[in-house]
Coordinates of C-alpha atoms in Angstrom, one line a residue:
X1 CA 0.0 0.0 0.0
X2 CA 1.4 3.4 -1.0
X3 CA 1.6 6.0 1.7
X4 CA 3.3 9.4 1.9
X5 CA 6.9 9.1 3.0
X6 CA 7.9 12.3 4.7
X7 CA 11.6 11.2 4.9
X8 CA 11.9 11.3 1.2
X9 CA 12.3 14.7 -0.4
X10 CA 13.1 13.4 -3.9
X11 CA 14.0 10.3 -5.9
X12 CA 17.8 9.7 -6.0
X13 CA 19.0 10.5 -9.5
X14 CA 21.2 7.4 -9.9
X15 CA 20.5 5.9 -13.3
X16 CA 22.2 2.6 -12.5
X17 CA 19.7 2.0 -9.8
X18 CA 16.5 2.9 -11.7
X19 CA 14.7 0.0 -13.3
X20 CA 11.6 1.7 -14.6
X21 CA 10.3 5.3 -15.1
X22 CA 6.9 6.6 -16.1
X23 CA 6.3 10.4 -16.5
X24 CA 3.0 12.2 -16.5
X25 CA 2.1 14.1 -19.6
X26 CA -0.5 16.3 -17.8
X27 CA -0.7 18.3 -14.6
X28 CA -4.0 17.5 -12.7
X29 CA -5.0 19.3 -9.5
X30 CA -4.1 17.3 -6.4
X31 CA -4.3 17.8 -2.7
X32 CA -1.7 16.0 -0.6
X33 CA -2.2 16.2 3.2
X34 CA -1.7 19.6 4.7
X35 CA -1.2 21.4 1.3
X36 CA -3.5 23.5 -0.8
X37 CA -5.1 22.1 -3.9
X38 CA -2.8 22.8 -6.8
X39 CA -1.5 21.4 -10.1
X40 CA 1.3 18.9 -9.9
X41 CA 3.7 17.0 -12.1
X42 CA 3.9 13.2 -11.6
X43 CA 6.2 10.3 -12.0
X44 CA 6.3 6.6 -11.1
X45 CA 9.7 5.2 -10.4
X46 CA 11.1 1.8 -9.5
X47 CA 14.6 1.8 -8.0
X48 CA 16.9 -0.9 -6.7
X49 CA 18.0 -0.5 -3.1
X50 CA 20.4 -3.4 -2.2
X51 CA 18.7 -6.7 -2.8
X52 CA 15.2 -5.2 -2.8
X53 CA 13.2 -2.8 -5.0
X54 CA 11.2 0.3 -4.1
X55 CA 8.3 1.6 -6.2
X56 CA 7.4 5.2 -5.7
X57 CA 4.8 7.8 -6.9
X58 CA 6.4 11.2 -6.9
X59 CA 4.3 14.4 -7.1
X60 CA 5.9 17.8 -7.7
X61 CA 3.6 20.6 -6.6
X62 CA 3.4 23.5 -9.0
X63 CA 3.0 26.3 -6.5
X64 CA 5.5 25.3 -3.8
X65 CA 7.9 23.2 -5.9
X66 CA 7.8 20.5 -3.2
X67 CA 8.1 16.9 -4.0
X68 CA 5.6 14.6 -2.2
X69 CA 6.7 11.0 -2.4
X70 CA 4.4 8.0 -1.9
X71 CA 6.1 4.7 -1.4
X72 CA 5.2 1.1 -0.5
X73 CA 7.2 -1.5 1.4
X74 CA 10.2 -3.0 -0.5
X75 CA 9.5 -5.9 -2.9
X76 CA 11.5 -8.7 -4.5
X77 CA 12.4 -8.5 -8.2
X78 CA 9.6 -10.9 -9.1
X79 CA 7.1 -8.6 -7.5
X80 CA 8.3 -5.3 -9.2
X81 CA 5.8 -5.5 -12.1
X82 CA 2.8 -5.9 -9.8
X83 CA 4.0 -3.1 -7.6
X84 CA 4.4 -0.9 -10.7
X85 CA 0.9 -1.7 -11.8
X86 CA -0.5 -0.7 -8.3
X87 CA 1.6 2.6 -8.4
X88 CA 0.3 3.4 -11.9
X89 CA -3.3 2.8 -10.9
X90 CA -2.7 5.0 -7.8
X91 CA -1.3 7.8 -9.9
X92 CA -4.0 7.5 -12.6
X93 CA -6.7 7.6 -9.9
X94 CA -5.5 11.1 -9.1
X95 CA -5.9 12.1 -12.7
X96 CA -2.4 11.6 -14.0
X97 CA -1.8 10.4 -17.6
X98 CA 1.4 8.5 -17.5
X99 CA 3.7 7.4 -20.3
X100 CA 6.5 4.9 -20.1
X101 CA 10.0 6.2 -21.0
X102 CA 11.4 2.9 -22.1
X103 CA 14.1 3.3 -19.5
X104 CA 15.8 0.0 -20.1
X105 CA 16.3 0.7 -23.7
X106 CA 17.6 4.3 -23.4
X107 CA 21.2 5.3 -23.8
X108 CA 23.1 7.2 -21.2
X109 CA 22.5 10.6 -22.8
X110 CA 18.8 10.2 -22.9
X111 CA 18.7 8.9 -19.4
X112 CA 20.6 11.9 -18.2
X113 CA 18.3 14.2 -20.0
X114 CA 15.3 12.6 -18.4
X115 CA 16.8 12.9 -14.9
X116 CA 17.5 16.6 -15.5
X117 CA 14.1 17.4 -16.8
X118 CA 12.0 15.4 -14.3
X119 CA 11.6 17.4 -11.1
X120 CA 10.9 14.2 -9.0
X121 CA 14.7 13.8 -9.1
X122 CA 15.5 17.3 -8.0
X123 CA 16.7 17.7 -4.3
X124 CA 15.2 20.5 -2.3
X125 CA 18.2 22.7 -2.8
X126 CA 17.4 22.9 -6.5
X127 CA 13.8 24.1 -5.9
X128 CA 13.0 27.7 -5.2
X129 CA 11.3 28.3 -1.9
X130 CA 7.7 29.5 -2.0
X131 CA 7.1 32.9 -0.4
X132 CA 6.1 32.6 3.2
X133 CA 3.3 34.3 4.9
X134 CA 1.1 34.7 1.9
X135 CA -2.2 36.2 3.0
X136 CA -5.3 34.1 2.4
X137 CA -7.7 35.7 0.0
X138 CA -11.4 36.0 0.6
X139 CA -13.3 32.9 -0.6
X140 CA -16.6 31.2 -0.3
X141 CA -15.6 29.4 2.9
X142 CA -15.5 32.8 4.7
X143 CA -19.0 33.5 3.6
X144 CA -20.1 30.1 4.9
X145 CA -18.3 30.8 8.2
X146 CA -20.0 34.1 8.6
X147 CA -23.3 32.4 7.9
X148 CA -22.6 29.8 10.6
X149 CA -21.5 32.4 13.1
X150 CA -24.8 34.4 12.6
X151 CA -26.8 31.1 12.9
X152 CA -25.0 30.1 16.1
X153 CA -25.5 33.5 17.6
X154 CA -29.3 33.4 17.0
X155 CA -29.4 29.9 18.6
X156 CA -27.5 31.2 21.6
X157 CA -29.8 34.2 21.9
X158 CA -32.9 32.0 21.8
X159 CA -31.7 29.8 24.7
X160 CA -34.2 27.3 23.6
X161 CA -31.9 24.5 22.3
X162 CA -31.8 23.2 18.8
X163 CA -34.7 21.5 17.1
X164 CA -34.1 18.7 14.6
X165 CA -34.4 21.1 11.7
X166 CA -31.9 23.4 13.3
X167 CA -29.5 20.6 13.9
X168 CA -29.8 19.5 10.3
X169 CA -29.1 23.1 9.1
X170 CA -26.1 23.4 11.4
X171 CA -24.8 20.0 10.1
X172 CA -25.1 21.2 6.5
X173 CA -23.2 24.4 7.3
X174 CA -20.4 22.4 9.0
X175 CA -20.3 20.1 6.0
X176 CA -20.0 23.1 3.6
X177 CA -17.2 24.4 5.7
X178 CA -15.5 21.0 5.5
X179 CA -15.9 21.0 1.7
X180 CA -14.3 24.5 1.4
X181 CA -11.4 23.6 3.8
X182 CA -10.8 20.4 1.8
X183 CA -10.6 22.4 -1.4
X184 CA -8.1 24.8 0.3
X185 CA -5.9 21.9 1.4
X186 CA -6.6 22.1 5.1
X187 CA -7.2 18.4 5.7
X188 CA -7.2 18.6 9.5
X189 CA -9.6 21.6 9.5
X190 CA -11.9 19.8 7.1
X191 CA -11.9 16.6 9.3
X192 CA -12.9 18.7 12.3
X193 CA -15.9 20.3 10.4
X194 CA -17.1 17.0 9.0
X195 CA -16.9 15.4 12.4
X196 CA -18.9 18.3 13.9
X197 CA -21.4 17.9 11.1
X198 CA -21.8 14.2 11.8
X199 CA -22.2 14.9 15.5
X200 CA -25.2 17.1 14.7
X201 CA -26.8 15.1 12.0
X202 CA -25.3 12.1 10.1
X203 CA -25.3 12.7 6.4
X204 CA -23.8 10.8 3.4
X205 CA -22.2 14.0 2.1
X206 CA -20.1 14.3 5.3
X207 CA -19.0 10.7 5.1
X208 CA -18.1 11.2 1.4
X209 CA -16.0 14.2 2.3
X210 CA -14.2 12.3 5.1
X211 CA -13.6 9.4 2.6
X212 CA -11.8 11.8 0.2
X213 CA -9.6 13.2 3.0
X214 CA -8.6 9.8 4.3
X215 CA -7.9 8.5 0.9
X216 CA -6.4 11.4 -1.1
X217 CA -5.0 13.6 1.7
X218 CA -3.9 11.2 4.4
X219 CA -3.1 8.1 2.4
X220 CA -5.5 5.9 4.4
X221 CA -7.5 4.1 1.7
X222 CA -9.0 1.6 4.2
X223 CA -10.6 4.4 6.2
X224 CA -11.6 6.2 3.0
X225 CA -13.4 3.1 1.7
X226 CA -15.1 2.7 5.1
X227 CA -16.5 6.2 4.8
X228 CA -17.6 5.8 1.2
X229 CA -19.4 2.6 2.1
X230 CA -21.1 4.2 5.1
X231 CA -22.3 7.0 2.7
X232 CA -23.7 4.4 0.4
X233 CA -25.4 2.6 3.3
X234 CA -27.3 5.8 4.0
X235 CA -28.0 6.6 0.4
X236 CA -27.6 3.6 -1.9
X237 CA -28.0 5.7 -5.0
X238 CA -25.3 8.3 -4.1
X239 CA -23.4 8.3 -7.4
X240 CA -20.6 10.5 -6.3
X241 CA -19.7 8.1 -3.4
X242 CA -20.0 5.2 -5.8
X243 CA -17.6 6.8 -8.3
X244 CA -15.1 7.7 -5.5
X245 CA -15.2 4.2 -4.1
X246 CA -14.8 2.7 -7.5
X247 CA -11.8 4.9 -8.3
X248 CA -10.3 3.8 -5.0
X249 CA -10.7 0.2 -5.9
X250 CA -9.1 0.8 -9.3
X251 CA -6.1 2.4 -7.6
X252 CA -5.7 -0.8 -5.6
X253 CA -6.2 -3.1 -8.6
X254 CA -9.6 -4.3 -7.2
X255 CA -11.2 -4.1 -10.6
X256 CA -14.0 -6.6 -10.0
X257 CA -15.1 -4.7 -6.8
X258 CA -15.1 -1.4 -8.8
X259 CA -17.3 -2.6 -11.7
X260 CA -20.8 -2.8 -10.0
X261 CA -20.3 0.6 -8.3
X262 CA -19.2 2.4 -11.5
X263 CA -21.8 0.7 -13.5
X264 CA -24.6 2.0 -11.3
X265 CA -23.1 5.5 -11.2
X266 CA -22.7 5.6 -15.0
X267 CA -26.4 4.7 -15.5
X268 CA -27.6 7.6 -13.3
X269 CA -29.1 10.2 -15.6
X270 CA -29.0 12.9 -12.9
X271 CA -25.3 12.5 -12.2
X272 CA -23.4 15.3 -13.9
X273 CA -20.1 13.6 -14.2
X274 CA -21.3 10.1 -15.1
X275 CA -19.0 10.1 -18.1
X276 CA -16.1 9.8 -15.7
X277 CA -17.7 6.9 -14.0
X278 CA -18.4 5.3 -17.4
X279 CA -14.8 5.7 -18.6
X280 CA -13.5 4.3 -15.3
X281 CA -16.0 1.4 -15.6
X282 CA -14.6 0.7 -19.1
X283 CA -11.0 0.6 -17.8
X284 CA -12.0 -1.7 -14.9
X285 CA -13.7 -4.1 -17.3
X286 CA -10.7 -4.2 -19.5
X287 CA -8.3 -4.8 -16.6
X288 CA -10.6 -7.6 -15.3
X289 CA -10.4 -9.5 -18.6
X290 CA -13.5 -8.1 -20.3
X291 CA -11.9 -6.0 -23.1
X292 CA -14.8 -5.7 -25.5
X293 CA -17.2 -4.6 -22.7
X294 CA -14.6 -2.2 -21.5
X295 CA -14.2 -0.7 -25.0
X296 CA -17.9 -0.3 -25.3
X297 CA -18.2 1.7 -22.1
X298 CA -15.2 3.9 -22.9
X299 CA -16.7 4.6 -26.4
X300 CA -20.1 5.4 -24.7
X301 CA -18.4 8.0 -22.5
X302 CA -16.5 9.5 -25.4
X303 CA -19.7 9.8 -27.4
X304 CA -21.0 12.1 -24.7
X305 CA -17.7 13.8 -23.9
X306 CA -15.5 13.7 -27.0
X307 CA -12.9 15.9 -25.5
X308 CA -12.3 13.6 -22.6
X309 CA -8.5 13.1 -23.2
X310 CA -8.0 10.2 -20.8
X311 CA -10.8 8.2 -22.5
X312 CA -9.2 8.4 -26.0
X313 CA -5.8 7.5 -24.4
X314 CA -7.4 4.5 -22.7
X315 CA -9.1 3.3 -25.8
X316 CA -5.9 3.6 -27.9
X317 CA -3.9 1.8 -25.2
X318 CA -6.3 -1.1 -25.2
X319 CA -6.3 -1.5 -29.0
X320 CA -2.5 -1.1 -29.1
X321 CA -2.0 -3.8 -26.4
X322 CA -4.3 -6.1 -28.4
X323 CA -2.3 -5.5 -31.6
X324 CA -5.3 -3.9 -33.3
X325 CA -3.2 -1.2 -34.9
X326 CA -5.8 0.3 -37.2
X327 CA -8.2 0.9 -34.4
X328 CA -5.4 2.1 -32.1
X329 CA -4.4 4.5 -34.8
X330 CA -7.9 5.9 -35.1
X331 CA -8.2 6.3 -31.3
X332 CA -4.9 8.0 -30.8
X333 CA -5.6 10.1 -33.9
X334 CA -8.8 11.4 -32.1
X335 CA -6.7 11.9 -29.0
X336 CA -4.4 14.1 -30.9
X337 CA -7.2 15.9 -32.7
X338 CA -9.3 16.6 -29.6
X339 CA -6.4 17.3 -27.3
X340 CA -3.8 18.9 -29.6
X341 CA -1.9 20.6 -26.8
X342 CA -1.1 17.3 -25.0
X343 CA 2.2 16.2 -26.3
X344 CA 1.6 12.7 -25.2
X345 CA -1.2 12.4 -27.8
X346 CA 1.2 13.0 -30.7
X347 CA 3.8 10.7 -29.2
X348 CA 1.4 7.8 -28.8
X349 CA -0.2 8.4 -32.3
X350 CA 3.3 8.6 -33.8
X351 CA 4.3 5.3 -32.2
X352 CA 1.4 3.5 -33.7
X353 CA 1.9 5.0 -37.1
X354 CA 5.5 3.9 -37.0
X355 CA 4.4 0.3 -36.1
X356 CA 2.1 0.5 -39.2
X357 CA 5.1 1.5 -41.4
X358 CA 3.5 4.9 -42.0
X359 CA 6.8 6.7 -41.5
X360 CA 5.9 10.0 -43.1
X361 CA 2.8 10.5 -40.9
X362 CA 4.7 9.2 -37.8
X363 CA 7.4 11.8 -38.5
X364 CA 4.8 14.6 -38.7
X365 CA 3.4 13.6 -35.3
X366 CA 6.8 13.4 -33.6
X367 CA 7.7 16.8 -35.0
X368 CA 4.6 18.3 -33.3
X369 CA 5.8 17.1 -29.9
X370 CA 9.6 17.2 -30.2
X371 CA 9.9 20.9 -29.1
X372 CA 8.6 21.5 -25.5
X373 CA 6.3 24.4 -25.0
X374 CA 6.7 24.3 -21.3
X375 CA 9.1 22.7 -18.7
X376 CA 6.6 20.0 -18.0
X377 CA 6.7 18.9 -21.7
X378 CA 10.4 18.1 -21.7
X379 CA 10.1 14.3 -21.0
X380 CA 7.6 13.8 -23.8
X381 CA 9.6 16.1 -26.1
X382 CA 12.7 14.1 -25.5
X383 CA 10.9 10.9 -26.5
X384 CA 9.5 12.5 -29.6
X385 CA 13.0 13.7 -30.6
X386 CA 14.4 10.2 -30.0
X387 CA 11.8 8.6 -32.3
X388 CA 12.5 11.3 -35.0
X389 CA 16.2 10.5 -34.9
X390 CA 15.4 6.7 -35.2
X391 CA 13.2 7.4 -38.2
X392 CA 16.0 9.3 -39.9
X393 CA 15.7 11.8 -42.7
X394 CA 12.9 11.4 -45.2

């Protein structure tokens, strides 16, 4: 089980000890414990330490530049692949789109370039300190707090205690405070508000919020799952809790457990983000040995949300792993078309085109991603440049 390791500030940049490296091609918003919600770069790394191996998920926070490292207990060499799968699922559950670097096949120059461009390998001295004492700006949480203060004052003045309706109203306000604190990255403050909300009136929303904190912020997936399950006991059709619990199960490779939850959430016509549940359902079905059903669900999600980048990437990956190159080419082509600013889309499309012996078209895709637009694009750009070099001049 992956948990935050406060003793690690970065991954050692020792190429001879690294056995696998995956780098994220996007920067989703994450919220590690005690930090504000912010965009982050991500990487999954397997390193050899003596006779054992460590697999880590490294997040580099965009605002502070801090590396947050999640690691699992050391494993033997025969267990590395399984540990990598669990780490990749963990990172993907946070919204990262990861691409393998082909570390074992890289020469020393390309390995050095990757280490220099991937911030997970940068020690703290190489990272600029974030300015301290930044004042907190006014936000919706303060308005909720003022509302609660006025509400509490009226109750105090009445000296008549709280009716069931008043307790429910106060519980809702504490739950809203918890939601806002969670968004701001104050996990401990959010827990306090959710607990107070539950003391006043138990609601599935508060349990769902606690589940997110335990899982995402505190690295306690068992406790997170317990809270999600309690929310579903109270409201069996609570699609948001079903989607969260399903994503948690996927992050732990419990694909068969995730399927019924995600299936129910994906069929809820009132659930605004049901396409995410449907795409996750498709991935869980594929990973559990039902590829055609999985493909059908991902296609269904993409029919509703054609710009859902992760869905096109998942679909292309499935077809590519099955050797269905024509379909993989079409899926990655749509990925590149709908998400043209994602360098990973052109890289994956180019790889499939190269496998189809369509060198001219592959070269055009690699050229689109070979020059990084931002610092975060460098790992993908390096891969694109390497493939361009291998293709040679036209």
